[in-house]
């Protein structure tokens, strides 16, 4: 793949470093599910790494391990050179569903992780709501917001403790196409302004290319890295980036890495 680089190990400047990661889930019938195998990956600071791959190839498993919500069966996963031992203030997670508490206001939902740690982050929460265009919705309840607005609240919640890493598991999958485009632009703006390192799982190859500094393509289960493509498109990306001839070329190249009927990606 042109512009593609295979994952490497031993890069000391990497913020996230994964080496020889294996994950097997025990099952009741005794045959473990081999979810991930031989994953080696280095993610530098401030990179947005998109991840695509067939359903069930271990993308969410990888994210949960990075979030400290699951553990490797073997191999090493470090952030800033330190092994992950559990959820960290320095890592924010956004899932497909916003999962806001319906009985709490937007502001209180954003403040949840901060309060759990005994921190007063009201000003930061308001700044974030302003950043995502929800300044005037702080005292509303989730049912008064559209799906896209709720997801923006979930992003603010993930960022309220100022994590340097954002892990996003198909965060815009449930949104309509227009809102999704707006959220993509929003994410690009947030990353440019806030200098986050972001790992972004998606089923959409165009979304992966549009957002990513690199796109990691995984094989069917047990998931391993099939390819990592560096996306050489000018930044900041705008909707016009999708009209760039290279954009279509990257999408086509990544698509060709997929094969077989199990490919679960949107073209
Ligand atoms: P993806 O996000 O790529 O769709 P997942 O990481 O959710 O894939 O799952 C990878 C594989 O691991 C699947 O076969 C799934 O059934 C299995 N798996 C995921 N979580 C568990 C679990 N907690 N227990 C047992 N098997 C699991």
mmCIF file of N, CA, C and O in Angstrom, residues 60 66 99 143 165 184 221:
data_model
loop_
_atom_site.group_PDB
_atom_site.id
_atom_site.type_symbol
_atom_site.label_atom_id
_atom_site.label_comp_id
_atom_site.label_asym_id
_atom_site.label_seq_id
_atom_site.Cartn_x
_atom_site.Cartn_y
_atom_site.Cartn_z
ATOM 1 N N UNK A 60 -12.828 -3.821 19.838
ATOM 2 C CA UNK A 60 -13.284 -3.337 21.149
ATOM 3 C C UNK A 60 -12.434 -3.929 22.259
ATOM 4 O O UNK A 60 -12.176 -3.273 23.279
ATOM 5 N N UNK A 66 -6.673 -1.136 26.433
ATOM 6 C CA UNK A 66 -6.007 0.165 26.552
ATOM 7 C C UNK A 66 -6.674 1.038 27.622
ATOM 8 O O UNK A 66 -6.024 1.853 28.261
ATOM 9 N N UNK A 99 -24.852 6.867 26.710
ATOM 10 C CA UNK A 99 -25.107 6.374 28.076
ATOM 11 C C UNK A 99 -25.009 7.486 29.134
ATOM 12 O O UNK A 99 -24.235 7.395 30.075
ATOM 13 N N UNK A 143 -32.926 13.869 27.650
ATOM 14 C CA UNK A 143 -34.067 13.647 26.744
ATOM 15 C C UNK A 143 -34.382 14.893 25.914
ATOM 16 O O UNK A 143 -35.070 14.818 24.899
ATOM 17 N N UNK A 165 -5.208 10.923 26.439
ATOM 18 C CA UNK A 165 -5.601 9.893 25.463
ATOM 19 C C UNK A 165 -7.124 9.761 25.434
ATOM 20 O O UNK A 165 -7.768 9.681 26.478
ATOM 21 N N UNK A 184 -17.520 14.522 12.960
ATOM 22 C CA UNK A 184 -16.156 14.312 12.470
ATOM 23 C C UNK A 184 -15.387 15.635 12.451
ATOM 24 O O UNK A 184 -14.235 15.699 12.898
ATOM 25 N N UNK A 221 -10.790 -12.450 13.176
ATOM 26 C CA UNK A 221 -10.357 -13.067 14.429
ATOM 27 C C UNK A 221 -9.559 -14.356 14.199
ATOM 28 O O UNK A 221 -9.955 -15.151 13.365
#
